[in-house]
Every structure is written in structure tokens, then in C-alpha cells.
mmCIF file of C-alpha atoms and ligand atoms in Angstrom:
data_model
loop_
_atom_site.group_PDB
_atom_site.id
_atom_site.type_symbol
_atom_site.label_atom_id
_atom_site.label_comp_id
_atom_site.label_asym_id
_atom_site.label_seq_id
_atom_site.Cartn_x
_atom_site.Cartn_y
_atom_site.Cartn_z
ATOM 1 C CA UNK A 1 -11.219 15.846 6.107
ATOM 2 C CA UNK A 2 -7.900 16.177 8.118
ATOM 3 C CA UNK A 3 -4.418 14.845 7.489
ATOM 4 C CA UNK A 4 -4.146 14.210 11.067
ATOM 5 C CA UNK A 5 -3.300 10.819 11.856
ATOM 6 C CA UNK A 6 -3.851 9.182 8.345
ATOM 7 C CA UNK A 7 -1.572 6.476 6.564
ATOM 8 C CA UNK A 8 -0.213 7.516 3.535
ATOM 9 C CA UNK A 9 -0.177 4.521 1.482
ATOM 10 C CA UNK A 10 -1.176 4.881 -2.262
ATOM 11 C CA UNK A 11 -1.612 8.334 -4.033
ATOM 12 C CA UNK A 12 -5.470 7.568 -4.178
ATOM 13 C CA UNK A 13 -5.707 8.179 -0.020
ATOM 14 C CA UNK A 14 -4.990 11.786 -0.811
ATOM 15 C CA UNK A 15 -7.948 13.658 -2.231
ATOM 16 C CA UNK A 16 -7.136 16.809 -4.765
ATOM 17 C CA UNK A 17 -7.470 19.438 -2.188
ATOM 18 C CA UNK A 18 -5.166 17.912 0.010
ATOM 19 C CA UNK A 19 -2.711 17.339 -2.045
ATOM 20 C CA UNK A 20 -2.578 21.013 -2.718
ATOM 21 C CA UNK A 21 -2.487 22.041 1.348
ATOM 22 C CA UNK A 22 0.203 19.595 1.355
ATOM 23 C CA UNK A 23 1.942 21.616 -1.441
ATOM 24 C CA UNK A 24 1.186 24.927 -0.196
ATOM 25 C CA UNK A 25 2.239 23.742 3.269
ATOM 26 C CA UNK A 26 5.451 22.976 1.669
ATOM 27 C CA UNK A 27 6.254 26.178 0.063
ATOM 28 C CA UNK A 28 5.479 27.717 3.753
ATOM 29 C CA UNK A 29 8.519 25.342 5.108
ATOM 30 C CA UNK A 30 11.511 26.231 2.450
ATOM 31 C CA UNK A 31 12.800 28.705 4.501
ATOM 32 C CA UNK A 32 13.121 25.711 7.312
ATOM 33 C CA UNK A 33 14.347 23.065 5.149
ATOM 34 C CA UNK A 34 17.158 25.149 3.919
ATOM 35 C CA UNK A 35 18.072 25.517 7.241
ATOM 36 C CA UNK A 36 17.733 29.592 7.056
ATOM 37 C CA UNK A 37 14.883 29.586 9.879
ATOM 38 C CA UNK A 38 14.369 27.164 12.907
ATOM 39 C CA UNK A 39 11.531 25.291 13.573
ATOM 40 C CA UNK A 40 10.370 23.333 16.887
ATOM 41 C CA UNK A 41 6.915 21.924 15.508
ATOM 42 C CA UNK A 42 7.579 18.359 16.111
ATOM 43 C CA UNK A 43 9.459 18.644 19.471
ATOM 44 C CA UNK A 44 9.617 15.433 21.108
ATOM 45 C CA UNK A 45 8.132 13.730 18.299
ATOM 46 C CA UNK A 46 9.707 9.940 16.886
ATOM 47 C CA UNK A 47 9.415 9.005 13.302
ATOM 48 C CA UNK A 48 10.330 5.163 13.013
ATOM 49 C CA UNK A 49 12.464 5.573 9.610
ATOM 50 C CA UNK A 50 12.173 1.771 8.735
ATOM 51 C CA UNK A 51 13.751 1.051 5.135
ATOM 52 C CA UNK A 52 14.126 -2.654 4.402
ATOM 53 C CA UNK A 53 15.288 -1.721 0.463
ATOM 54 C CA UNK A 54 18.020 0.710 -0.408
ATOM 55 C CA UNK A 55 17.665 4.309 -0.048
ATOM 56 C CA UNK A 56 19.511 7.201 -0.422
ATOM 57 C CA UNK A 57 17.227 10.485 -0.907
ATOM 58 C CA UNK A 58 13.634 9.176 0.428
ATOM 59 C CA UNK A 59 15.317 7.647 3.910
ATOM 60 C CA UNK A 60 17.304 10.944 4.293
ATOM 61 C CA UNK A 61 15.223 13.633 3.242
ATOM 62 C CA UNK A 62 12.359 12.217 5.506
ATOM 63 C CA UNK A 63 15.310 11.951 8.771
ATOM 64 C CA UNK A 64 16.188 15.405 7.669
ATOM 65 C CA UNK A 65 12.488 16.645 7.448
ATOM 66 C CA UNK A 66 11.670 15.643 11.238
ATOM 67 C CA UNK A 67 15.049 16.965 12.461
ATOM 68 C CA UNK A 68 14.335 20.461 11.216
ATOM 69 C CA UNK A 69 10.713 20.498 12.696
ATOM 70 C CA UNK A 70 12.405 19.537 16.017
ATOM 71 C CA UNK A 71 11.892 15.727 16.121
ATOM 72 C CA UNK A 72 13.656 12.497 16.748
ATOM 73 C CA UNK A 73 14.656 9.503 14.336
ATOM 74 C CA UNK A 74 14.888 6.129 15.180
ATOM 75 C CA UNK A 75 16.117 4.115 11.835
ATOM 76 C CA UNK A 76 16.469 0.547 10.730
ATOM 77 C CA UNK A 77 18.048 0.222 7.471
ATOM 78 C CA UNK A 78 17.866 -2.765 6.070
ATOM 79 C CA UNK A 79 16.768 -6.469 6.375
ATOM 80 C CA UNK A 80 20.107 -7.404 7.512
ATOM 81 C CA UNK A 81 19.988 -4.944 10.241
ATOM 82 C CA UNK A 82 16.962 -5.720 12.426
ATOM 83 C CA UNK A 83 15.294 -8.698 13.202
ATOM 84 C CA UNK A 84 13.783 -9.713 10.309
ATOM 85 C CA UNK A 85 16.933 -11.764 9.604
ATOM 86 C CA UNK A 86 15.994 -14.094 12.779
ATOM 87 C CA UNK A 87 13.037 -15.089 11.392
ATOM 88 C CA UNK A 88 10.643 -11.920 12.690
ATOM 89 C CA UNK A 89 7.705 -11.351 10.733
ATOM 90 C CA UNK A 90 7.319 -8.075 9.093
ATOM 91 C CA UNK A 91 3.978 -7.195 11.292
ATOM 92 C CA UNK A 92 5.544 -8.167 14.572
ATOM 93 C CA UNK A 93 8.918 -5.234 13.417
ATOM 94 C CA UNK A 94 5.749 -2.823 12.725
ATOM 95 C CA UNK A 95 4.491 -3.487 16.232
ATOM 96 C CA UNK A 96 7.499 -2.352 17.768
ATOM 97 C CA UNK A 97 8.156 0.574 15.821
ATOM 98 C CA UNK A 98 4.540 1.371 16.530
ATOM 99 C CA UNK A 99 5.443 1.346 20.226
ATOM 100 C CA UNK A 100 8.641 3.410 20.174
ATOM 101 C CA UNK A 101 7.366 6.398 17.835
ATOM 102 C CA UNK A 102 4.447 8.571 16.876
ATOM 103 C CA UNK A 103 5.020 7.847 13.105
ATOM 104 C CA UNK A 104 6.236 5.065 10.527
ATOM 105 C CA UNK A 105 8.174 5.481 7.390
ATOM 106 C CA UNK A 106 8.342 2.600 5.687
ATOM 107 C CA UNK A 107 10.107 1.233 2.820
ATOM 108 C CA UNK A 108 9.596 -2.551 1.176
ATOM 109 C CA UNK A 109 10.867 -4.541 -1.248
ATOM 110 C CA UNK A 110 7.151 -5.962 -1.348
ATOM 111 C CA UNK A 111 4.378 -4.603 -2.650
ATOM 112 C CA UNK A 112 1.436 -4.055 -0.357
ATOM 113 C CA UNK A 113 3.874 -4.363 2.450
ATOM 114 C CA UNK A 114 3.173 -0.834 3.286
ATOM 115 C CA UNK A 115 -1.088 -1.598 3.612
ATOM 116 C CA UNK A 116 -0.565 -4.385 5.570
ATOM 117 C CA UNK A 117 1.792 -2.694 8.390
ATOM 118 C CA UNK A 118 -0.653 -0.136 8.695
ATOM 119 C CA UNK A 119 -3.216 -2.550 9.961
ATOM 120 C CA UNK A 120 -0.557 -3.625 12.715
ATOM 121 C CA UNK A 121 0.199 -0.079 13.892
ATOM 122 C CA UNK A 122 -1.966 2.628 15.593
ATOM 123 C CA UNK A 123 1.161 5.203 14.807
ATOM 124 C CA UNK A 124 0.613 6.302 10.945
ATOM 125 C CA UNK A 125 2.405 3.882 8.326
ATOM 126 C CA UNK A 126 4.126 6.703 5.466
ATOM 127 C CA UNK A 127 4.900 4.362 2.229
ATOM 128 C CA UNK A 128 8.303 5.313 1.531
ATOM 129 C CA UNK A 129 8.096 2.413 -1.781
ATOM 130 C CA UNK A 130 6.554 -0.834 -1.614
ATOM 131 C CA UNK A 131 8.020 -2.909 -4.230
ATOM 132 C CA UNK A 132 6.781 -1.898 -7.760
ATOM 133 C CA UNK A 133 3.690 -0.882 -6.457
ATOM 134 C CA UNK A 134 3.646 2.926 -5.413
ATOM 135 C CA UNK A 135 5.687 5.710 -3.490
ATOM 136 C CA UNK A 136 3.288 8.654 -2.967
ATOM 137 C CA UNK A 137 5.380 11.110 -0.949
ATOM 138 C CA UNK A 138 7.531 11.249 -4.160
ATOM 139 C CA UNK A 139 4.712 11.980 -6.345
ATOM 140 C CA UNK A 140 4.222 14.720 -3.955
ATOM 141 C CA UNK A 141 7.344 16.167 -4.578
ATOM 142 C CA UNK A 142 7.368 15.637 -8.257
ATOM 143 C CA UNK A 143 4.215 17.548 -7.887
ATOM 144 C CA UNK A 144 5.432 20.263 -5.793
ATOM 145 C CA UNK A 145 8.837 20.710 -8.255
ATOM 146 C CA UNK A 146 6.168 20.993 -11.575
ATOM 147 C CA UNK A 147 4.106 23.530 -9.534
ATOM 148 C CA UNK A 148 7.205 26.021 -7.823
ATOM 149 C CA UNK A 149 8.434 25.349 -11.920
ATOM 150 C CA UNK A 150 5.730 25.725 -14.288
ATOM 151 C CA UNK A 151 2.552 26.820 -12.323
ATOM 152 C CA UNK A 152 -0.300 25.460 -12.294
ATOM 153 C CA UNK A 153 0.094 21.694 -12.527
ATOM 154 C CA UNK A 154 -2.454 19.975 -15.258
ATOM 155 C CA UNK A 155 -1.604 22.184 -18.163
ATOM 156 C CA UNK A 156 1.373 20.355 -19.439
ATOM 157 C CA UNK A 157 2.314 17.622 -21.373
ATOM 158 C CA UNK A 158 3.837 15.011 -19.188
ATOM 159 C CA UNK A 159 5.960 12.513 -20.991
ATOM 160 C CA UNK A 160 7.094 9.627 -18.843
ATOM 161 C CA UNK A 161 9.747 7.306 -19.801
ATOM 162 C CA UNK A 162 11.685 4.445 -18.940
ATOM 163 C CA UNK A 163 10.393 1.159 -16.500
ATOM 164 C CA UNK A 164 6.821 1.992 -16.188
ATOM 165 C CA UNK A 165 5.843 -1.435 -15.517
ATOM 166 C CA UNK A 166 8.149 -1.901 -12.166
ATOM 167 C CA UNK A 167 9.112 1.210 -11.183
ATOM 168 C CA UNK A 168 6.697 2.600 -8.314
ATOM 169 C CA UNK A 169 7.515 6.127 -8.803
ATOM 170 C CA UNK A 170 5.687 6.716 -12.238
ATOM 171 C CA UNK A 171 2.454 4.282 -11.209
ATOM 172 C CA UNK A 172 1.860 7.251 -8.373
ATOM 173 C CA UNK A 173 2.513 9.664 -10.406
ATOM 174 C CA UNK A 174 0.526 9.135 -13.487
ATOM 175 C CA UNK A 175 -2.792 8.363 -11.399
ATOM 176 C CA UNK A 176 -2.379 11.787 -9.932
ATOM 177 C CA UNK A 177 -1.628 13.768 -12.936
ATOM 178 C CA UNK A 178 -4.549 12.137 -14.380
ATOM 179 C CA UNK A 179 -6.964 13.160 -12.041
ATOM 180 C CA UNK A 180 -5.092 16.780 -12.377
ATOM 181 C CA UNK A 181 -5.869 17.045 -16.224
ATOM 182 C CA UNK A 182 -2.057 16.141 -17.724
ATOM 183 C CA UNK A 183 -1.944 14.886 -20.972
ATOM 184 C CA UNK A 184 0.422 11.873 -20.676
ATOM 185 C CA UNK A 185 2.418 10.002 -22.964
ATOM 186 C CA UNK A 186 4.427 7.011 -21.499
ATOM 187 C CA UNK A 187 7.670 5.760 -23.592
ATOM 188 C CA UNK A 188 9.159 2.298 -22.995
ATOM 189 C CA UNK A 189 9.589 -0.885 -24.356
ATOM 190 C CA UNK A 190 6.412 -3.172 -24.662
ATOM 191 C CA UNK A 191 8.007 -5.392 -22.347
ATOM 192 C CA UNK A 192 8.091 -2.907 -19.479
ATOM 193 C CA UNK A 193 5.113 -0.485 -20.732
ATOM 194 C CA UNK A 194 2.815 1.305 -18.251
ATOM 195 C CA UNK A 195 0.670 -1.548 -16.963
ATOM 196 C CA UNK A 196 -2.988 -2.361 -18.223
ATOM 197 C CA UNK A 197 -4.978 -1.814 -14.831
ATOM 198 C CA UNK A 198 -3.067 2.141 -14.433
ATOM 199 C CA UNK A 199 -3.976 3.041 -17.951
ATOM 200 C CA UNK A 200 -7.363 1.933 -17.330
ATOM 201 C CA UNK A 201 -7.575 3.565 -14.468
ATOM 202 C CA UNK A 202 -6.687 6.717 -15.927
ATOM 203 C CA UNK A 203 -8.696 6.242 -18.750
ATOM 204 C CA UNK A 204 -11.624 5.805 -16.615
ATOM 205 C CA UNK A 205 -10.762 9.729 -14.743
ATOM 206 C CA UNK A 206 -10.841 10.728 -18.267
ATOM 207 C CA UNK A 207 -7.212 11.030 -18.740
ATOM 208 C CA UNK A 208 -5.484 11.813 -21.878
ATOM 209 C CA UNK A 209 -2.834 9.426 -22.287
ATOM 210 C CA UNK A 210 -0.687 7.361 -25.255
ATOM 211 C CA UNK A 211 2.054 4.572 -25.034
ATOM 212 C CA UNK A 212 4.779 4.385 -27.606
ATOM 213 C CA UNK A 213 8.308 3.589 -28.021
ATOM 214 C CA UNK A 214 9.723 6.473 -29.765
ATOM 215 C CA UNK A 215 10.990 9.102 -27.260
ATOM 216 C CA UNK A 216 12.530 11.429 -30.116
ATOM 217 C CA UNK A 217 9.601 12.002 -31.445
ATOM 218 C CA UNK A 218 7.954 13.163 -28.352
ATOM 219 C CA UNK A 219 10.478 15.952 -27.040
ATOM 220 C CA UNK A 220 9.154 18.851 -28.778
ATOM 221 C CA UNK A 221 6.058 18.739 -27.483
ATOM 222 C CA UNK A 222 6.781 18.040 -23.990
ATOM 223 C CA UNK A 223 6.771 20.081 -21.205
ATOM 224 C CA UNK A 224 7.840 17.752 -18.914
ATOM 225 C CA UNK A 225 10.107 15.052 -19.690
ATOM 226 C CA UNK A 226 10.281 12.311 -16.846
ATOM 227 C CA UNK A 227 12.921 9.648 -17.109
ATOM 228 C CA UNK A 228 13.248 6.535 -14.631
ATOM 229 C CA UNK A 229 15.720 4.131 -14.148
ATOM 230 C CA UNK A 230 15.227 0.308 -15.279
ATOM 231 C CA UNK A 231 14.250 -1.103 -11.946
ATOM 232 C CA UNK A 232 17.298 -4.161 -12.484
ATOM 233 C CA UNK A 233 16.360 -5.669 -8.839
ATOM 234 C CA UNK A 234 12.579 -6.314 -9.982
ATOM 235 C CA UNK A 235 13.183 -8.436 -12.714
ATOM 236 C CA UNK A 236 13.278 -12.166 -12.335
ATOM 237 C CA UNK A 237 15.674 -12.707 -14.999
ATOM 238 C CA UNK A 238 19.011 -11.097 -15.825
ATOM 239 C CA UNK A 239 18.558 -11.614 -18.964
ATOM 240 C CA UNK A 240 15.092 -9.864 -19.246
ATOM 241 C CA UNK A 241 16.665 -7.166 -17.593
ATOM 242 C CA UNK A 242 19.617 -7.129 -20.221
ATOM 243 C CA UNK A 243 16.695 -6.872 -23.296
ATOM 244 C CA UNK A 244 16.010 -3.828 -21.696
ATOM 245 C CA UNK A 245 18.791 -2.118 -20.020
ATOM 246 C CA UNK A 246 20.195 1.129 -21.846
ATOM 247 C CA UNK A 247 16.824 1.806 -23.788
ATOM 248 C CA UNK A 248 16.669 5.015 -23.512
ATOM 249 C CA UNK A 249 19.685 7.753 -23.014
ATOM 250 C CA UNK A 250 18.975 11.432 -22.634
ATOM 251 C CA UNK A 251 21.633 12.879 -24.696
ATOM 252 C CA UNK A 252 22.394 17.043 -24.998
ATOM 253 C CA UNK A 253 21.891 17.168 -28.547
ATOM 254 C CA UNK A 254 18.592 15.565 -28.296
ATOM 255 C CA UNK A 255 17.127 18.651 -27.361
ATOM 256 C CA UNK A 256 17.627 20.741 -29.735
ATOM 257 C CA UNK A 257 14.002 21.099 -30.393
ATOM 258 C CA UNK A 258 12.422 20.971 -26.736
ATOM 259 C CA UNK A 259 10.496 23.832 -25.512
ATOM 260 C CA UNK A 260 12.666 26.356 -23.815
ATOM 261 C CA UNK A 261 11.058 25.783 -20.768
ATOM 262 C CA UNK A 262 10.803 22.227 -20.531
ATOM 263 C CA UNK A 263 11.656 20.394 -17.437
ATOM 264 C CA UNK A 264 14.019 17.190 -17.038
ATOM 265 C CA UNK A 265 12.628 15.315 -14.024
ATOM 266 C CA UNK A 266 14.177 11.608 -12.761
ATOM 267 C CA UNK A 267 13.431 10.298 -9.102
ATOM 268 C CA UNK A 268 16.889 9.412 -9.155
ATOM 269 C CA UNK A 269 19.132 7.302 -8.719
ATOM 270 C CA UNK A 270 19.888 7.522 -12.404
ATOM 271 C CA UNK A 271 22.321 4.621 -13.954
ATOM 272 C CA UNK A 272 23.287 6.095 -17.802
ATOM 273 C CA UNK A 273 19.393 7.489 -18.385
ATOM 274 C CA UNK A 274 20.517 10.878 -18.071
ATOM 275 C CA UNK A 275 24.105 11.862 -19.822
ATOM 276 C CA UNK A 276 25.941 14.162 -17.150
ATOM 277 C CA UNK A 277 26.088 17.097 -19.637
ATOM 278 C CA UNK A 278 22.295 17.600 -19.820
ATOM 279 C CA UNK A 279 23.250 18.701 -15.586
ATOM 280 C CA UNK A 280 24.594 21.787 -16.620
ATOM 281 C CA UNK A 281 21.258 22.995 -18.751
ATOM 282 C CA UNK A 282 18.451 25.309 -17.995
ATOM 283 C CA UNK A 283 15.879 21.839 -18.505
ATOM 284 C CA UNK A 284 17.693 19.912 -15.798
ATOM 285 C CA UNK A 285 15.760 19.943 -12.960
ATOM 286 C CA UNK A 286 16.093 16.499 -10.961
ATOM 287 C CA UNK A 287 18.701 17.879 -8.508
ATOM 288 C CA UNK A 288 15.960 20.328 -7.328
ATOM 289 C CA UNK A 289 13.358 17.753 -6.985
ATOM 290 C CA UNK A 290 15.185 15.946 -4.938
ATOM 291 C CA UNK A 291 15.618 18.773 -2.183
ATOM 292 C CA UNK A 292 11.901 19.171 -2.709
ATOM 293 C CA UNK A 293 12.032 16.009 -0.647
ATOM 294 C CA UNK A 294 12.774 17.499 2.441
ATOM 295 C CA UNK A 295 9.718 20.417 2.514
ATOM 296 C CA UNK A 296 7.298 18.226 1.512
ATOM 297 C CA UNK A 297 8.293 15.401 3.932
ATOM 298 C CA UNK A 298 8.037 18.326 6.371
ATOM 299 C CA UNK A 299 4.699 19.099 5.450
ATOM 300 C CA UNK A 300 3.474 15.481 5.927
ATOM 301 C CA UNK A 301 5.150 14.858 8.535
ATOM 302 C CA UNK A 302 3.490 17.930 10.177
ATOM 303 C CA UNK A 303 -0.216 17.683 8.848
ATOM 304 C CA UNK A 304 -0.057 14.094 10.142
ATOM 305 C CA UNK A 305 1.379 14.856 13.408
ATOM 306 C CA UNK A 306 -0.723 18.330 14.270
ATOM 307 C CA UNK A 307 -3.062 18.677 11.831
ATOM 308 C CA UNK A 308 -3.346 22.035 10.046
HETATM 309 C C1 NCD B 1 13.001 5.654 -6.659
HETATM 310 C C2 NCD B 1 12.462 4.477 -5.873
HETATM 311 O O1 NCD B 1 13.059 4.048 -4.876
HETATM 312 O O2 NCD B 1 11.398 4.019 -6.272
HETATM 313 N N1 NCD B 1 13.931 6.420 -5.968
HETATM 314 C C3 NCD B 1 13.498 7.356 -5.040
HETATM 315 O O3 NCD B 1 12.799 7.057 -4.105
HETATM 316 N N2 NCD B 1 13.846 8.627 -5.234
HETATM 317 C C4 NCD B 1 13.412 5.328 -8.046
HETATM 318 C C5 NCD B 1 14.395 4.215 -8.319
HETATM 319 O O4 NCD B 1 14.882 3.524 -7.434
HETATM 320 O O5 NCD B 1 14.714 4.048 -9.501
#
């Protein structure tokens, strides 16, 4: 199978071995992304960037990607900003970003926003985040970080805390680990705990994977500790959001006892999930990742365009 011309909309539309040419591809474009080689792969090339929900790394790191293979941006950020505020429907937006570019980014504050603008557009649809449903391309940096850190990815245990039940980045992430061999152990509180149809899903790839609340407990074992951020926007009430907020706090002195090389990943933006001194330690890890953005984007964005 080829990359060439696919939507990218759930983690599932990527088999194993292509997630790993997509990984080694990326490891072949550091040298571009940091800006130390040029590149003219994508020369005359248009990604539509559309984000219609807030973005900071995913939106830049996937303009940033196509300008150092030598293509163009076009960009809409934000409801407010396009037409969608007259009254346009979503699928007539993805028809004209189909028509103006050779690609689609797109991000949504709904979830299976991103499947249904692919059926609208001949142009590949990228999901960039739809809703609290999934956000592949940063599993496939999360990915890519674990592998350039600790090798082979599959070996570790994974522990994944924070909003599991809203937050898009750990639903992709977790279904690929599983089928990778990770042992998995989500923390949260039951209210926002790793939803019923993932963890059957992953129990039916054979996954090894727990739920609990006590994150403590679980740092000594971990080789990977991923923290999210409590996805505020996606609840319906404040004061759900307030039972929640502040659960769990990364603190220096709570890792006292973690393995020497264990890795602090977040997708980021982090609100107070991560205390500012843990930055400064050999675990921290989630500025990294978030460069990783740009080479894999690259990657994508060139297996899509060209092929292999
Ligand atoms: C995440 C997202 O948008 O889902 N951020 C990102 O893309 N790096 C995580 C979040 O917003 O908490």
C-alpha cells in the first residue's frame, strides 16, 4: 500500500509498517526541519491549513513542515475568520479549500468533522483534532519522540494520565501503542477515565492495559510518563470541569524513584499539569516532542504528496 494520496483521519488508517516509513522518513528530514539543509520537494505545492479550534504547535509545525519542503500555505484560523460565521456549511469551506490546494489540514471542534470533509474533497483531508475524538499526526510524533528516545517502541511501560475521556491526543495514542505491544496504565479520575469502547478495543489487540487513580504509585515503574491537560472547553458544565481541574500535578520531588531514563511526555499546552521545575530535568522531554512536529508533518506531508 502507498501513502500517496490517502486521508489521514484516525490512527487505525495507518497500518504498522507505515507508521514506521513514516518514522524513518522523519528521521531522514531533521536535518531539513532544523533548517541546516534545504529542501524543494513540495515546490509549488498548497496545503489548505484550515483550523476552526485553537492551535498553537499542530497549525504551525504543519505551515512550517510544507515551507521547508518548498510549498505554499493558505490558512484559515478560526470560525470567526472564514465563512462559516455567515452561515456556510462546513462541507461547502472543504470544497473550496479542495479547489485552491493539493492538501487539507484540518482542525474541528467536532468530532468526525475530519471523516466527513474528506468525503467532500478529492485533495487529502489530514485530521489535525476533531473534537475529543482523535489527532493521529500527534500520535505520530509521540511515536517518533519514544523511538529517537528509548528505541524500539513497544517495550515500555506507558503510563497515561490526565483527561482520557475528552482529550483526543491519548485515544490515538493508546490504540497504537496497543497494537505495538505497550503495556499501558491510564490514571484519571473515574469521571474522565479512558473510555469503555478504547479499552475494549485494546483489549481485543491483546493489549496490556489497567485504569486507576493513583499516579504515585505508578512512577517507578514507568518508562514513559504521559500527562494531558483537562480538556476545560469539552465539558458541558463548569462545574464538572471544576470536580476535576488540578487532579494531577507533576511535582520535582515526585520523582525521586522514577527510572533514570524515564521520559516526561505532554502534547502541550500544559495549564499547572507539569510544575516548571521538572523543565530543567534529564526526564523532561515535551519540548522535544513538540519540534518532532515539524519532521514528521514533513514526512506526511511528503508520502502523501509524492509517494515514497
Ligand atoms: C492537544 C490537542 O489539541 O488535542 N494539543 C496539541 O495538538 N498539541 C492537546 C490539548 O489541547 O490539550
Amino acid at each position: 500500500m502507498t501513502l500517496k494520496g490517502r486521508d489521514i483521519i484516525n490512527i487505525g488508517d495507518l497500518e504498522l509498517d507505515e507508521i514506521e516509513l513514516i518514522l524513518d522518513i522523519s528521521k531522514e528530514m531533521l536535518p531539513v526541519a532544523r533548517g541546516e539543509k534545504r529542501s524543494r520537494t513540495l515546490d509549488g505545492k498548497v496545503l489548505a491549513s484550515l483550523f476552526f479550534e485553537a492551535s498553537t504547535r499542530t497549525r504551525l509545525s504543519f505551515e512550517t513542515a510544507m515551507h521547508r519542503l518548498g510549498g505554499n500555505v493558505i490558512t484559515i484560523t478560526g470560525q470567526e475568520g472564514s465563512s462559516l460565521i455567515k452561515g456556510e456549511t462546513l462541507a461547502d469551506t472543504i470544497r473550496m479549500a479542495d479547489a485552491y490546494s493539493d492538501i487539507i489540514a484540518l482542525r474541528h471542534p467536532r468530532e468526525g468533522a475530519a471523516r466527513m470533509s474528506a468525503t467532500f474533497s478529492s485533495a487529502p483531508v489530514i485530521n489535525g483534532g476533531d473534537g475529543a475524538g482523535q489527532h493521529p499526526t500527534q500520535t505520530l510524533l509521540d511515536l517518533f519522540t519514544i523511538r529517537e528516545e528509548l528505541g524500539d517502541i513497544g517495550k515500555q511501560n506507558v503510563t497515561i494520565v490526565g483527561d482520557l475521556r475528552y482529550g483526543r491526543t491519548v485515544h490515538s495514542l493508546s490504540l497504537a501503542l496497543g497494537r505495538m505491544g505497550a503495556t499501558m496504565t491510564f490514571v484519571a479520575p473515574d469521571m474522565i477515565q479512558m473510555p469503555d469502547h478504547i479499552i475494549s478495543d485494546l483489549k481485543g489487540m491483546g493489549a496490556k492495559v489497567k485504569r486507576t487513580t493513583d499516579l504515585k504509585a505508578e512512577i517507578p515503574a514507568s518508562d514513559v510518563i504521559y500527562m494531558t491537560r483537562i480538556q476545560k472547553e469539552r465539558f458541558a458544565e463548569e462545574e464538572e470541569y471544576r470536580k476535576v481541574a488540578g487532579a494531577y500535578k507533576l511535582q520535582v520531588r515526585m520523582l525521586d524513584d522514577a527510572k533514570k531514563h524515564m521520559m516526561i511526555m505532554h502534547p502541550l499546552p500544559r495549564v499547572d499539569e507539569i510544575h516548571p521545575e521538572i523543565d530543567s530535568t534529564r526526564h523532561a522531554k515535551y519540548f522535544a516532542q513538540a519540534f518532532n512536529g515539524v519532521p514528521v508533518r514533513m514526512a506526511l506531508l511528503k508520502l502523501i504528496l509524492e509517494g515514497e
